[in-house]
């Protein structure tokens, strides 16, 4: 991960992992991420892959916004 204030100068993240797998739908991979902050909440959209090879778009948030009942 890298961060930028101006989208021209970037700083690589060298600290501990910011998130870890916490759901069956991202047990294998969580990749192709996109992070945006909107109205004080950080949204981390990513492609999650489970052990059966199913893929789906997932979102993690910095604020608890509830949990979807949808699954593969």
Short mmCIF file of N, CA and C in Angstrom, two decimals:
data_model
loop_
_atom_site.label_atom_id
_atom_site.label_comp_id
_atom_site.label_asym_id
_atom_site.label_seq_id
_atom_site.Cartn_x
_atom_site.Cartn_y
_atom_site.Cartn_z
N UNK A 1 0.84 -1.17 0.00
CA UNK A 1 0.00 0.00 0.00
C UNK A 1 0.88 1.23 0.00
N UNK A 2 0.41 2.26 -0.64
CA UNK A 2 1.10 3.55 -0.65
C UNK A 2 0.05 4.64 -0.47
N UNK A 3 0.46 5.76 0.08
CA UNK A 3 -0.45 6.88 0.32
C UNK A 3 0.11 8.15 -0.31
N UNK A 4 -0.81 9.04 -0.70
CA UNK A 4 -0.40 10.30 -1.30
C UNK A 4 -1.40 11.39 -0.94
N UNK A 5 -0.89 12.58 -0.72
CA UNK A 5 -1.77 13.73 -0.50
C UNK A 5 -2.08 14.45 -1.81
N UNK A 6 -1.22 14.28 -2.81
CA UNK A 6 -1.38 15.02 -4.07
C UNK A 6 -1.43 14.12 -5.32
N UNK A 7 -1.39 12.79 -5.15
CA UNK A 7 -1.41 11.80 -6.22
C UNK A 7 -0.18 11.87 -7.13
N UNK A 8 0.83 12.62 -6.70
CA UNK A 8 2.10 12.68 -7.44
C UNK A 8 3.26 12.15 -6.61
N UNK A 9 3.22 12.39 -5.34
CA UNK A 9 4.28 11.95 -4.42
C UNK A 9 3.70 10.91 -3.49
N UNK A 10 4.31 9.70 -3.49
CA UNK A 10 3.76 8.56 -2.77
C UNK A 10 4.72 8.07 -1.71
N UNK A 11 4.16 7.57 -0.62
CA UNK A 11 4.94 6.98 0.47
C UNK A 11 4.47 5.54 0.67
N UNK A 12 5.40 4.59 0.59
CA UNK A 12 5.06 3.18 0.82
C UNK A 12 4.76 2.94 2.29
N UNK A 13 3.76 2.10 2.55
CA UNK A 13 3.42 1.70 3.91
C UNK A 13 4.39 0.60 4.33
N UNK A 14 5.06 0.78 5.45
CA UNK A 14 6.02 -0.22 5.94
C UNK A 14 5.61 -0.77 7.30
N UNK A 15 4.46 -0.38 7.78
CA UNK A 15 4.00 -0.83 9.09
C UNK A 15 3.31 -2.18 9.02
N UNK A 16 2.68 -2.59 10.11
CA UNK A 16 1.96 -3.87 10.14
C UNK A 16 0.75 -3.82 9.21
N UNK A 17 0.22 -5.00 8.86
CA UNK A 17 -0.97 -5.07 8.01
C UNK A 17 -2.09 -4.23 8.62
N UNK A 18 -2.77 -3.49 7.78
CA UNK A 18 -3.87 -2.66 8.25
C UNK A 18 -5.15 -3.46 8.44
N UNK A 19 -5.33 -4.48 7.62
CA UNK A 19 -6.49 -5.37 7.75
C UNK A 19 -6.05 -6.80 7.51
N UNK A 20 -6.84 -7.73 7.98
CA UNK A 20 -6.58 -9.15 7.76
C UNK A 20 -7.89 -9.82 7.39
N UNK A 21 -7.79 -10.99 6.76
CA UNK A 21 -8.98 -11.73 6.39
C UNK A 21 -9.85 -11.98 7.63
N UNK A 22 -11.12 -11.70 7.48
CA UNK A 22 -12.03 -11.89 8.61
C UNK A 22 -13.32 -12.59 8.21
N UNK A 23 -13.47 -12.86 6.91
CA UNK A 23 -14.70 -13.47 6.41
C UNK A 23 -14.34 -14.61 5.47
N UNK A 24 -15.22 -15.61 5.31
CA UNK A 24 -14.94 -16.71 4.39
C UNK A 24 -14.73 -16.26 2.94
N UNK A 25 -15.37 -15.14 2.54
CA UNK A 25 -15.27 -14.71 1.14
C UNK A 25 -13.93 -14.07 0.79
N UNK A 26 -13.05 -13.86 1.75
CA UNK A 26 -11.71 -13.35 1.41
C UNK A 26 -10.60 -14.16 2.08
N UNK A 27 -10.88 -15.45 2.32
CA UNK A 27 -9.88 -16.32 2.97
C UNK A 27 -8.64 -16.54 2.12
N UNK A 28 -8.78 -16.56 0.79
CA UNK A 28 -7.66 -16.85 -0.09
C UNK A 28 -6.96 -15.57 -0.56
N UNK A 29 -7.73 -14.65 -1.11
CA UNK A 29 -7.17 -13.39 -1.61
C UNK A 29 -8.08 -12.23 -1.29
N UNK A 30 -7.48 -11.08 -1.15
CA UNK A 30 -8.19 -9.80 -1.12
C UNK A 30 -7.30 -8.86 -1.92
N UNK A 31 -7.71 -8.59 -3.16
CA UNK A 31 -6.83 -7.84 -4.05
C UNK A 31 -7.61 -6.82 -4.87
N UNK A 32 -6.91 -6.08 -5.70
CA UNK A 32 -7.48 -5.03 -6.55
C UNK A 32 -8.26 -4.03 -5.71
N UNK A 33 -7.62 -3.52 -4.68
CA UNK A 33 -8.33 -2.65 -3.74
C UNK A 33 -8.43 -1.21 -4.21
N UNK A 34 -9.42 -0.54 -3.68
CA UNK A 34 -9.66 0.88 -3.91
C UNK A 34 -10.11 1.45 -2.57
N UNK A 35 -9.46 2.50 -2.12
CA UNK A 35 -9.78 3.10 -0.82
C UNK A 35 -10.18 4.55 -1.03
N UNK A 36 -11.29 4.93 -0.41
CA UNK A 36 -11.76 6.31 -0.50
C UNK A 36 -12.36 6.70 0.87
N UNK A 37 -12.18 7.97 1.23
CA UNK A 37 -12.79 8.49 2.44
C UNK A 37 -13.93 9.41 2.03
N UNK A 38 -15.13 9.14 2.55
CA UNK A 38 -16.31 9.92 2.20
C UNK A 38 -17.11 10.20 3.46
N UNK A 39 -17.34 11.45 3.72
CA UNK A 39 -18.12 11.91 4.88
C UNK A 39 -17.61 11.29 6.19
N UNK A 40 -16.28 11.23 6.33
CA UNK A 40 -15.65 10.77 7.56
C UNK A 40 -15.51 9.26 7.69
N UNK A 41 -15.96 8.51 6.70
CA UNK A 41 -15.86 7.05 6.75
C UNK A 41 -14.89 6.58 5.65
N UNK A 42 -13.96 5.72 6.00
CA UNK A 42 -13.04 5.14 5.03
C UNK A 42 -13.67 3.86 4.49
N UNK A 43 -13.77 3.76 3.16
CA UNK A 43 -14.32 2.60 2.48
C UNK A 43 -13.18 1.89 1.73
N UNK A 44 -13.02 0.61 1.97
CA UNK A 44 -11.99 -0.19 1.29
C UNK A 44 -12.72 -1.25 0.46
N UNK A 45 -12.82 -1.00 -0.84
CA UNK A 45 -13.45 -1.94 -1.77
C UNK A 45 -12.37 -2.87 -2.30
N UNK A 46 -12.67 -4.13 -2.45
CA UNK A 46 -11.68 -5.09 -2.95
C UNK A 46 -12.37 -6.32 -3.52
N UNK A 47 -11.60 -7.10 -4.28
CA UNK A 47 -12.07 -8.37 -4.81
C UNK A 47 -11.69 -9.46 -3.82
N UNK A 48 -12.68 -10.13 -3.26
CA UNK A 48 -12.43 -11.22 -2.33
C UNK A 48 -12.57 -12.57 -3.03
N UNK A 49 -11.69 -13.51 -2.67
CA UNK A 49 -11.73 -14.85 -3.26
C UNK A 49 -11.77 -15.86 -2.12
N UNK A 50 -12.77 -16.77 -2.18
CA UNK A 50 -12.87 -17.78 -1.13
C UNK A 50 -12.15 -19.07 -1.53
N UNK A 51 -12.20 -20.08 -0.66
CA UNK A 51 -11.48 -21.35 -0.90
C UNK A 51 -12.06 -22.15 -2.07
N UNK A 52 -13.30 -21.84 -2.49
CA UNK A 52 -13.90 -22.52 -3.64
C UNK A 52 -13.60 -21.80 -4.95
N UNK A 53 -12.88 -20.68 -4.87
CA UNK A 53 -12.55 -19.92 -6.07
C UNK A 53 -13.59 -18.89 -6.46
N UNK A 54 -14.64 -18.76 -5.65
CA UNK A 54 -15.65 -17.73 -5.90
C UNK A 54 -15.04 -16.35 -5.70
N UNK A 55 -15.44 -15.41 -6.54
CA UNK A 55 -14.93 -14.04 -6.45
C UNK A 55 -16.09 -13.07 -6.31
N UNK A 56 -15.88 -12.02 -5.55
CA UNK A 56 -16.91 -11.01 -5.39
C UNK A 56 -16.31 -9.70 -4.91
N UNK A 57 -17.04 -8.63 -5.14
CA UNK A 57 -16.62 -7.32 -4.66
C UNK A 57 -17.05 -7.19 -3.19
N UNK A 58 -16.10 -6.85 -2.36
CA UNK A 58 -16.37 -6.70 -0.92
C UNK A 58 -16.02 -5.28 -0.49
N UNK A 59 -16.49 -4.88 0.66
CA UNK A 59 -16.15 -3.56 1.20
C UNK A 59 -15.95 -3.69 2.71
N UNK A 60 -14.87 -3.07 3.18
CA UNK A 60 -14.61 -2.94 4.61
C UNK A 60 -14.67 -1.45 4.93
N UNK A 61 -15.22 -1.10 6.07
CA UNK A 61 -15.36 0.31 6.43
C UNK A 61 -14.71 0.60 7.78
N UNK A 62 -14.34 1.86 7.97
CA UNK A 62 -13.72 2.27 9.23
C UNK A 62 -14.75 2.45 10.33
N UNK A 63 -16.02 2.46 9.98
CA UNK A 63 -17.12 2.60 10.93
C UNK A 63 -18.07 1.43 10.69
N UNK A 64 -18.59 0.84 11.73
CA UNK A 64 -19.52 -0.28 11.59
C UNK A 64 -20.82 0.21 10.94
N UNK A 65 -21.05 -0.25 9.71
CA UNK A 65 -22.26 0.13 8.98
C UNK A 65 -23.21 -1.05 8.81
N UNK A 66 -22.99 -2.11 9.57
CA UNK A 66 -23.82 -3.30 9.47
C UNK A 66 -23.20 -4.35 8.59
N UNK A 67 -23.91 -5.44 8.38
CA UNK A 67 -23.38 -6.57 7.63
C UNK A 67 -24.43 -7.04 6.62
N UNK A 68 -23.97 -7.32 5.41
CA UNK A 68 -24.87 -7.78 4.36
C UNK A 68 -25.25 -9.24 4.59
N UNK A 69 -26.44 -9.60 4.19
CA UNK A 69 -26.89 -10.98 4.26
C UNK A 69 -26.63 -11.74 2.98
N UNK A 70 -26.05 -11.06 1.98
CA UNK A 70 -25.78 -11.69 0.70
C UNK A 70 -24.55 -12.59 0.78
N UNK A 71 -24.53 -13.62 -0.05
CA UNK A 71 -23.37 -14.51 -0.13
C UNK A 71 -23.26 -15.02 -1.56
N UNK A 72 -22.20 -15.76 -1.86
CA UNK A 72 -22.01 -16.30 -3.21
C UNK A 72 -23.12 -17.26 -3.54
#
